[in-house]
Amino acid sequence: MSTAAPIGATPLMDGLIARTTCKRVPISVHFDLTYRCNERCVHCYLDHNDYGELTTIECVEVLEQLAAAGTLFLTFSGGEIFLRIDFFEILAAARRLHFDISLKSNALLITPERAARLRELGVRRIQISVYSADPAIHDAITKVPNSFSRTIAAIPRLVEQGLKVKLACPLMQQNLLAYRGVIELAEKLGVPYVLDLTITPMIDGSHGPLAHRVPSSDLLPVLQDPALNPCHSTQATERGVAPVTNLGSAVSSGVESSVYDDIPCSAGHNSCYISPYGDVLPCVQLPKAAGNLRRQRFTEIWYRSPALAEVRSVRDTQLPVCSQCTIRKYCERCPGLAVWEGGGILGAYERACELAEQKARLAGVVDPVSAMHAQQVAAVF
């Protein structure tokens, strides 16, 4: 799933995406600088131990290689990026190389001085994790007392400095019913928000975080909400314009566009992910290691990796099960989650099928059944 585009979709942006996809230019890169974190969120997919992060010099070398390869949009994330004592040194190097930079943070460590420094360095966007407008719920998820108050206190500091702040709220069993409060909080603060229905396995493949995932049947209040689901925005329909959805991915940083056509998403085509240890993957949610920047140069990995070649070969119309699905247009199948959840890069997986059936039913489809579920039923008889 490649959402959370660095800038809004425009004809100019679509043209840029089309050209970079055709020429395989890595226009957008998500770079996790650390997996260390000062929160311990119950649903987190990361191992927070430090197994030898890239040094400052190594990070700057990577940035220089990305610039030479044509990268424009760069997202720094973690873990918590402000735990790196060299973060501003790395950020300054990135700005010297003229990247358009977005940040992802829990904002616990953002002081007025740091907010001002971000503005001085030309950072324009920052996504901040907020799990509820209720401090008790938020703090229970992060496992850090007073984390809510510290995070919320940082937001006006950033807004005052001219940064575009977005709240990101993954929905799980602990906070599903609190999503309306997050919307109201965002409106009160004057910032946009994104609600994410995706809870993923850990990066080592263990399924512990999935215990916090909301069953698809319990997501009906969210999917039916006209403020979130374009299918139910009658106001937008009456105006004759496409409504903007606030459901999306708070994790992925790929570039979203309709020009991908038969390509599942941007991962491996014009975007990729780099871990704190220099591993290059198509996406943070697609666990296929393509190479390591301590052993290879970025362009060698980007243009010659068999793993990336495999990802690039996938076409929606060639998926053995999903291409036959009558409710495919309601599905947000993610190749990475398909790998994580047992379907393989070409396969269907239960979560996507369940959500597609829910969305199709809400859109008026009578008794919608995904192709995977239809095959499972047929196999019984």
PDB file of N, CA, C and O in Angstrom, residues 54 275 277-280 290-297 301:
ATOM      1  N   LEU A  54      23.775   2.826  11.023  1.00  0.00           N
ATOM      2  CA  LEU A  54      24.687   3.562  10.160  1.00  0.00           C
ATOM      3  C   LEU A  54      25.228   4.776  10.922  1.00  0.00           C
ATOM      4  O   LEU A  54      24.488   5.454  11.633  1.00  0.00           O
ATOM      5  N   SER A 275      16.774   0.809   5.862  1.00  0.00           N
ATOM      6  CA  SER A 275      16.746   0.578   7.309  1.00  0.00           C
ATOM      7  C   SER A 275      17.914   1.290   7.986  1.00  0.00           C
ATOM      8  O   SER A 275      18.853   1.746   7.324  1.00  0.00           O
ATOM      9  N   TYR A 277      20.287   0.069   9.333  1.00  0.00           N
ATOM     10  CA  TYR A 277      21.499  -0.739   9.148  1.00  0.00           C
ATOM     11  C   TYR A 277      21.937  -0.793   7.687  1.00  0.00           C
ATOM     12  O   TYR A 277      22.834  -1.541   7.333  1.00  0.00           O
ATOM     13  N   GLY A 278      21.275   0.008   6.835  1.00  0.00           N
ATOM     14  CA  GLY A 278      21.663   0.091   5.442  1.00  0.00           C
ATOM     15  C   GLY A 278      20.998  -0.909   4.529  1.00  0.00           C
ATOM     16  O   GLY A 278      21.338  -0.983   3.343  1.00  0.00           O
ATOM     17  N   ASP A 279      20.037  -1.673   5.051  1.00  0.00           N
ATOM     18  CA  ASP A 279      19.315  -2.608   4.188  1.00  0.00           C
ATOM     19  C   ASP A 279      18.359  -1.841   3.285  1.00  0.00           C
ATOM     20  O   ASP A 279      17.658  -0.924   3.736  1.00  0.00           O
ATOM     21  N   VAL A 280      18.312  -2.237   2.026  1.00  0.00           N
ATOM     22  CA  VAL A 280      17.405  -1.615   1.063  1.00  0.00           C
ATOM     23  C   VAL A 280      16.277  -2.594   0.754  1.00  0.00           C
ATOM     24  O   VAL A 280      16.529  -3.745   0.403  1.00  0.00           O
ATOM     25  N   ALA A 290      16.870  -6.246  -0.720  1.00  0.00           N
ATOM     26  CA  ALA A 290      17.462  -6.134  -2.051  1.00  0.00           C
ATOM     27  C   ALA A 290      18.975  -5.988  -2.006  1.00  0.00           C
ATOM     28  O   ALA A 290      19.662  -6.258  -2.999  1.00  0.00           O
ATOM     29  N   GLY A 291      19.507  -5.585  -0.866  1.00  0.00           N
ATOM     30  CA  GLY A 291      20.944  -5.383  -0.740  1.00  0.00           C
ATOM     31  C   GLY A 291      21.233  -4.553   0.491  1.00  0.00           C
ATOM     32  O   GLY A 291      20.327  -4.127   1.205  1.00  0.00           O
ATOM     33  N   ASN A 292      22.528  -4.307   0.735  1.00  0.00           N
ATOM     34  CA  ASN A 292      22.933  -3.529   1.902  1.00  0.00           C
ATOM     35  C   ASN A 292      23.954  -2.479   1.489  1.00  0.00           C
ATOM     36  O   ASN A 292      24.924  -2.776   0.781  1.00  0.00           O
ATOM     37  N   LEU A 293      23.729  -1.240   1.956  1.00  0.00           N
ATOM     38  CA  LEU A 293      24.542  -0.110   1.529  1.00  0.00           C
ATOM     39  C   LEU A 293      25.918  -0.073   2.179  1.00  0.00           C
ATOM     40  O   LEU A 293      26.750   0.760   1.810  1.00  0.00           O
ATOM     41  N   ARG A 294      26.187  -0.960   3.108  1.00  0.00           N
ATOM     42  CA  ARG A 294      27.548  -1.086   3.638  1.00  0.00           C
ATOM     43  C   ARG A 294      28.390  -1.973   2.722  1.00  0.00           C
ATOM     44  O   ARG A 294      29.618  -1.967   2.845  1.00  0.00           O
ATOM     45  N   ARG A 295      27.747  -2.684   1.844  1.00  0.00           N
ATOM     46  CA  ARG A 295      28.476  -3.586   0.948  1.00  0.00           C
ATOM     47  C   ARG A 295      28.337  -3.216  -0.522  1.00  0.00           C
ATOM     48  O   ARG A 295      29.151  -3.634  -1.341  1.00  0.00           O
ATOM     49  N   GLN A 296      27.289  -2.468  -0.841  1.00  0.00           N
ATOM     50  CA  GLN A 296      27.023  -2.125  -2.240  1.00  0.00           C
ATOM     51  C   GLN A 296      26.607  -0.664  -2.336  1.00  0.00           C
ATOM     52  O   GLN A 296      26.086  -0.082  -1.385  1.00  0.00           O
ATOM     53  N   ARG A 297      26.816  -0.098  -3.514  1.00  0.00           N
ATOM     54  CA  ARG A 297      26.330   1.254  -3.756  1.00  0.00           C
ATOM     55  C   ARG A 297      24.840   1.192  -4.075  1.00  0.00           C
ATOM     56  O   ARG A 297      24.318   0.179  -4.540  1.00  0.00           O
ATOM     57  N   ILE A 301      22.315  -1.693  -6.214  1.00  0.00           N
ATOM     58  CA  ILE A 301      21.158  -2.390  -5.650  1.00  0.00           C
ATOM     59  C   ILE A 301      19.900  -2.042  -6.436  1.00  0.00           C
ATOM     60  O   ILE A 301      19.131  -2.928  -6.831  1.00  0.00           O
TER      61      ILE A 301
END
